[in-house]
Amino acid sequence: MVDRGECTFVHKVRNAQKAGAAGVLIADNICLCDFASVCKPKNEGDRCEQFEPVMADDGSGSDITIPAFLLFKQDADVIREELLNYNANIVMAEMTWNIPRPDDRVEYKFWTTPTEHISKNFQKSFGDAALRLGDSAVFTPHFFVYDGILNRCHGSNGNACSTMCTNAGRYCAADPDNDLYKGISGSDVVRESLRRICIWKYYGKDKFGEKWWSYTTEFMERCDSPSYFSNNECVNDAYKHSGVDGKKINQCMGDSGGLQGDSVNNLLQKEIAAKDELGVVVVPSVFVNNIAMRGMFFLLS
């Protein structure tokens, strides 16, 4: 059991793992405002928190193999009091996990971007497996898009983050080659993300999206390079070989709000809302029945 403190959850749990811990209980040191009547602040006058902090992976937690839980301050204080009472019995904590399964189907959500490399082999190979799962699984792809307003890229003077954003700075993506003036830009990534969202909208009604997987594979084989990533001819070629109706997809991209001017794009706005609701901070991320999956991305033969 450790105090929440100032360092990240990942850093704290990693230190505990290195010290030999089999699991970690993190004792919150700040009261939640909802529990103000039963939670005593550490110091008189300390402010409470409106929201419980999210124990999210900061992107460096792939080496952590032990479980960790965050305890509300009022619960942690009771355990702490027992631990400090030398005449008390040993305090035992049981960690249990319920398998989340609301119905007879497995629902899994996959968060990615068109330029992240970690899951590319997974995306190329998993399409056939997704089809074979049939009605026993429901797949939904999502695309990580930064909120340009929250990140101060949107303003009265237009896009303040150069080529990283669309819609006058409303929707942004990291520049994959770290060069704002050549190669693939963040705005190119946002455009391709919207394209794949639209492909799923039209062809994902069967819940496994055969043509979505096919287009993703064709694009990676044909257009996944700085020279062709935003090339319309290459995109049309990927449409053709995957059986996707490019006219419908292009219309969807425009009807959702487009990518030009200071306008709201409804589909991209939904992705940002879904990202924030689940607490997605890194890609790739997979949620199975709304529980984050931890581990490597590969397909067993």
Coordinates of C-alpha atoms in Angstrom, one line a residue:
M1 CA 0.0 0.0 0.0
V2 CA 1.5 3.3 -1.1
D3 CA 0.3 7.0 -1.0
R4 CA -0.8 8.6 -4.1
G5 CA 1.8 11.4 -3.9
E6 CA 2.9 13.5 -6.8
C7 CA 4.5 11.1 -9.4
T8 CA 2.4 9.3 -12.0
F9 CA 0.5 6.1 -11.2
V10 CA 2.7 4.2 -13.7
H11 CA 5.9 5.4 -12.0
K12 CA 4.6 4.5 -8.6
V13 CA 3.4 1.0 -9.5
R14 CA 6.7 0.3 -11.4
N15 CA 8.7 1.2 -8.3
A16 CA 6.5 -1.1 -6.2
Q17 CA 7.0 -3.9 -8.7
K18 CA 10.7 -3.5 -8.6
A19 CA 10.6 -3.7 -4.8
G20 CA 8.9 -7.1 -5.1
A21 CA 5.2 -6.2 -4.6
A22 CA 2.6 -8.6 -6.1
G23 CA 0.0 -5.9 -6.2
V24 CA -0.5 -2.3 -5.2
L25 CA -3.1 -0.4 -3.3
I26 CA -2.7 3.3 -3.9
A27 CA -4.1 5.4 -1.1
D28 CA -5.6 8.6 -2.3
N29 CA -4.6 11.6 -0.2
I30 CA -7.3 14.0 -1.5
C31 CA -11.0 13.8 -0.7
L32 CA -13.6 13.6 -3.4
C33 CA -16.1 16.4 -3.1
D34 CA -19.0 13.8 -3.3
F35 CA -17.7 12.2 -0.1
A36 CA -17.0 15.4 1.8
S37 CA -19.3 14.4 4.6
V38 CA -17.4 11.2 5.3
C39 CA -13.8 12.1 4.2
K40 CA -11.5 14.1 6.4
P41 CA -8.9 16.2 4.5
K42 CA -5.3 15.7 5.5
N43 CA -4.9 19.4 6.5
E44 CA -7.6 21.8 7.5
G45 CA -8.6 23.9 4.5
D46 CA -7.4 21.4 1.9
R47 CA -9.7 21.5 -1.2
C48 CA -11.5 18.4 -2.4
E49 CA -11.4 17.1 -6.0
Q50 CA -14.5 17.2 -8.2
F51 CA -13.5 14.0 -10.2
E52 CA -11.7 10.8 -9.3
P53 CA -8.4 10.6 -11.0
V54 CA -8.1 8.1 -13.9
M55 CA -5.4 5.4 -13.4
A56 CA -4.4 5.4 -17.0
D57 CA -1.2 4.2 -18.7
D58 CA 1.0 7.1 -19.7
G59 CA 2.4 5.1 -22.6
S60 CA 5.4 3.7 -20.6
G61 CA 3.6 1.0 -18.6
S62 CA 4.1 -2.1 -20.9
D63 CA 6.7 -3.5 -18.4
I64 CA 4.2 -3.5 -15.5
T65 CA 2.7 -7.0 -14.8
I66 CA 1.1 -6.5 -11.3
P67 CA -2.4 -5.2 -10.6
A68 CA -3.0 -1.8 -9.0
F69 CA -6.1 -0.2 -7.4
L70 CA -6.9 3.3 -6.3
L71 CA -8.5 3.5 -2.8
F72 CA -10.8 6.4 -1.9
K73 CA -9.2 8.5 0.9
Q74 CA -11.8 7.6 3.5
D75 CA -11.3 3.9 2.8
A76 CA -7.5 4.1 2.8
D77 CA -7.5 6.0 6.1
V78 CA -9.3 3.1 7.8
I79 CA -6.7 0.6 6.5
R80 CA -3.9 3.0 7.4
E81 CA -5.2 3.3 11.0
E82 CA -5.2 -0.4 11.4
L83 CA -1.7 -0.8 10.0
L84 CA -0.4 1.8 12.4
N85 CA -2.0 0.1 15.3
Y86 CA 0.7 -2.3 16.3
N87 CA -1.6 -4.4 18.4
A88 CA -4.0 -5.1 15.6
N89 CA -4.1 -8.2 13.5
I90 CA -2.6 -8.3 10.0
V91 CA -4.7 -6.5 7.4
M92 CA -5.6 -8.7 4.5
A93 CA -6.9 -7.4 1.1
E94 CA -8.5 -9.6 -1.5
M95 CA -8.2 -8.5 -5.2
T96 CA -10.9 -10.0 -7.4
W97 CA -11.8 -9.4 -11.0
N98 CA -15.3 -10.0 -12.5
I99 CA -15.3 -10.9 -16.2
P100 CA -17.3 -8.1 -17.9
R101 CA -19.8 -9.8 -20.1
P102 CA -23.2 -8.0 -20.4
D103 CA -24.6 -10.5 -23.0
D104 CA -23.6 -13.5 -25.1
R105 CA -21.4 -11.4 -27.4
V106 CA -17.9 -9.9 -26.9
E107 CA -17.8 -6.3 -27.7
Y108 CA -14.4 -4.8 -28.5
K109 CA -13.3 -1.3 -29.5
F110 CA -10.0 -0.6 -31.2
W111 CA -8.4 2.8 -30.9
T112 CA -5.7 3.7 -33.4
T113 CA -4.5 6.3 -36.0
P114 CA -3.7 5.8 -39.6
T115 CA 0.0 6.3 -38.9
E116 CA 0.7 4.4 -35.7
H117 CA 3.1 1.5 -36.3
I118 CA 2.7 -0.8 -33.3
S119 CA -0.6 -2.4 -34.4
K120 CA 0.0 -2.4 -38.2
N121 CA 0.8 -6.1 -38.5
F122 CA -2.2 -6.8 -36.2
Q123 CA -4.5 -4.7 -38.5
K124 CA -3.2 -6.5 -41.6
S125 CA -3.8 -10.0 -40.2
F126 CA -6.8 -9.7 -37.9
G127 CA -9.4 -9.0 -40.6
D128 CA -10.0 -12.7 -41.4
A129 CA -10.2 -13.5 -37.7
A130 CA -12.8 -10.8 -37.2
L131 CA -14.9 -12.2 -40.0
R132 CA -14.7 -15.7 -38.5
L133 CA -15.9 -14.5 -35.1
G134 CA -19.2 -13.6 -36.8
D135 CA -22.1 -12.7 -34.6
S136 CA -20.2 -13.8 -31.4
A137 CA -18.2 -10.5 -31.4
V138 CA -19.0 -6.9 -32.1
F139 CA -16.0 -4.8 -33.4
T140 CA -15.9 -1.0 -33.5
P141 CA -12.9 1.0 -34.7
H142 CA -12.1 4.4 -33.3
F143 CA -9.6 7.0 -34.2
F144 CA -7.6 9.2 -31.8
V145 CA -8.1 12.9 -32.6
Y146 CA -6.8 15.7 -30.5
D147 CA -9.3 18.4 -29.4
G148 CA -7.8 21.5 -31.0
I149 CA -9.9 23.9 -28.9
L150 CA -8.6 22.2 -25.7
N151 CA -5.0 22.3 -27.0
R152 CA -5.3 26.0 -28.0
C153 CA -4.9 25.3 -31.7
H154 CA -8.2 26.9 -32.6
G155 CA -8.6 30.7 -32.4
S156 CA -10.1 33.8 -34.0
N157 CA -7.1 34.0 -36.3
G158 CA -7.6 30.4 -37.6
N159 CA -5.3 27.5 -37.2
A160 CA -2.6 28.2 -34.6
C161 CA -0.9 24.8 -35.0
S162 CA 0.1 25.0 -38.6
T163 CA -0.4 21.8 -40.6
M164 CA -1.3 19.6 -37.6
C165 CA -5.0 20.5 -37.7
T166 CA -8.1 20.9 -39.8
N167 CA -11.2 23.0 -39.5
A168 CA -9.3 26.1 -38.4
G169 CA -7.6 24.3 -35.6
R170 CA -10.5 22.3 -34.2
Y171 CA -9.2 18.8 -35.0
C172 CA -5.6 17.8 -34.8
A173 CA -3.1 14.9 -34.9
A174 CA 0.6 14.7 -34.1
D175 CA 2.9 15.1 -37.1
P176 CA 4.1 11.6 -37.7
D177 CA 7.5 12.6 -39.2
N178 CA 8.0 15.7 -37.0
D179 CA 8.3 18.0 -39.9
L180 CA 5.4 20.5 -40.4
Y181 CA 6.4 21.4 -43.9
K182 CA 7.0 18.1 -45.7
G183 CA 6.0 14.5 -45.5
I184 CA 2.8 13.4 -43.9
S185 CA 1.1 16.2 -41.9
G186 CA -1.2 16.0 -38.9
S187 CA -4.0 17.3 -41.0
D188 CA -3.4 14.4 -43.5
V189 CA -3.8 12.0 -40.5
V190 CA -7.1 13.7 -39.5
R191 CA -8.4 13.4 -43.1
E192 CA -7.6 9.7 -43.4
S193 CA -9.1 9.1 -39.9
L194 CA -12.3 10.7 -41.0
R195 CA -12.3 8.7 -44.2
R196 CA -12.0 5.4 -42.3
I197 CA -14.7 6.6 -39.8
C198 CA -17.0 7.1 -42.8
I199 CA -16.1 3.7 -44.3
W200 CA -17.1 2.1 -41.1
K201 CA -20.3 4.1 -41.0
Y202 CA -21.3 2.6 -44.4
Y203 CA -19.8 -0.9 -44.2
G204 CA -19.7 -1.6 -40.5
K205 CA -23.4 -2.4 -40.0
D206 CA -22.6 -6.1 -40.0
K207 CA -20.5 -5.4 -36.8
F208 CA -17.3 -6.8 -38.2
G209 CA -16.8 -4.6 -41.3
E210 CA -15.3 -6.8 -44.0
K211 CA -14.7 -3.8 -46.4
W212 CA -13.3 -1.7 -43.6
W213 CA -10.6 -4.3 -42.9
S214 CA -10.0 -4.7 -46.7
Y215 CA -9.6 -0.9 -47.3
T216 CA -7.3 -0.6 -44.3
T217 CA -5.1 -3.4 -45.6
E218 CA -5.1 -2.0 -49.2
F219 CA -4.2 1.5 -48.0
M220 CA -1.3 0.2 -45.9
E221 CA 0.0 -1.9 -48.9
R222 CA -0.4 0.9 -51.5
C223 CA -0.5 4.4 -49.9
D224 CA 1.3 4.1 -46.5
S225 CA 4.3 6.4 -47.5
P226 CA 4.9 10.2 -47.5
S227 CA 4.6 10.3 -51.3
Y228 CA 1.2 8.6 -51.5
F229 CA -0.5 9.0 -48.1
S230 CA -2.7 11.9 -49.2
N231 CA -2.6 11.1 -52.9
N232 CA -6.2 11.0 -54.2
E233 CA -5.3 8.5 -57.0
C234 CA -3.8 6.2 -54.5
V235 CA -6.8 6.5 -52.2
N236 CA -9.1 5.8 -55.2
D237 CA -7.0 2.7 -56.0
A238 CA -7.5 1.5 -52.4
Y239 CA -11.2 2.1 -52.8
K240 CA -11.3 0.1 -56.0
H241 CA -9.4 -2.9 -54.7
S242 CA -11.4 -3.1 -51.5
G243 CA -14.8 -2.6 -53.1
V244 CA -15.5 0.6 -51.3
D245 CA -17.8 3.2 -53.0
G246 CA -15.5 6.3 -52.9
K247 CA -18.4 8.6 -53.9
K248 CA -20.4 7.7 -50.8
I249 CA -17.4 8.0 -48.5
N250 CA -16.4 11.4 -49.9
Q251 CA -20.0 12.6 -49.5
C252 CA -20.0 11.3 -45.9
M253 CA -16.8 13.3 -45.2
G254 CA -18.4 16.4 -46.5
D255 CA -21.8 15.9 -44.9
S256 CA -20.3 15.4 -41.5
G257 CA -19.0 18.9 -41.6
G258 CA -16.0 18.6 -43.9
L259 CA -12.4 19.6 -43.0
Q260 CA -12.3 23.1 -44.4
G261 CA -13.2 26.3 -42.6
D262 CA -14.1 27.0 -39.0
S263 CA -16.9 24.4 -38.9
V264 CA -17.8 21.5 -36.5
N265 CA -17.4 18.0 -37.9
N266 CA -20.0 15.8 -36.2
L267 CA -18.1 12.5 -36.7
L268 CA -14.8 13.8 -35.4
Q269 CA -16.6 15.5 -32.5
K270 CA -18.1 12.1 -31.5
E271 CA -14.6 10.5 -31.6
I272 CA -13.3 13.1 -29.2
A273 CA -16.2 12.6 -26.8
A274 CA -15.8 8.8 -26.9
K275 CA -12.1 9.2 -26.3
D276 CA -12.6 11.4 -23.3
E277 CA -15.4 9.1 -21.9
L278 CA -13.1 6.0 -21.9
G279 CA -10.0 7.9 -20.9
V280 CA -8.0 6.9 -23.9
V281 CA -4.5 8.5 -23.7
V282 CA -2.3 6.3 -25.9
V283 CA -2.8 4.3 -29.2
P284 CA -3.1 1.6 -29.9
S285 CA -5.7 0.8 -27.2
V286 CA -8.3 -2.0 -27.1
F287 CA -11.3 -2.1 -24.8
V288 CA -13.1 -5.4 -24.4
N289 CA -16.6 -5.0 -23.0
N290 CA -15.5 -1.5 -22.0
I291 CA -12.5 -2.7 -20.0
A292 CA -9.0 -1.7 -21.2
M293 CA -6.9 -4.6 -22.5
R294 CA -3.2 -4.8 -21.6
G295 CA -0.7 -6.7 -23.6
M296 CA 1.0 -7.0 -27.0
F297 CA -0.8 -6.8 -30.4
F298 CA -0.3 -10.0 -32.3
L299 CA -2.5 -12.7 -33.8
L300 CA -2.0 -16.3 -32.8
S301 CA -2.1 -18.7 -35.7

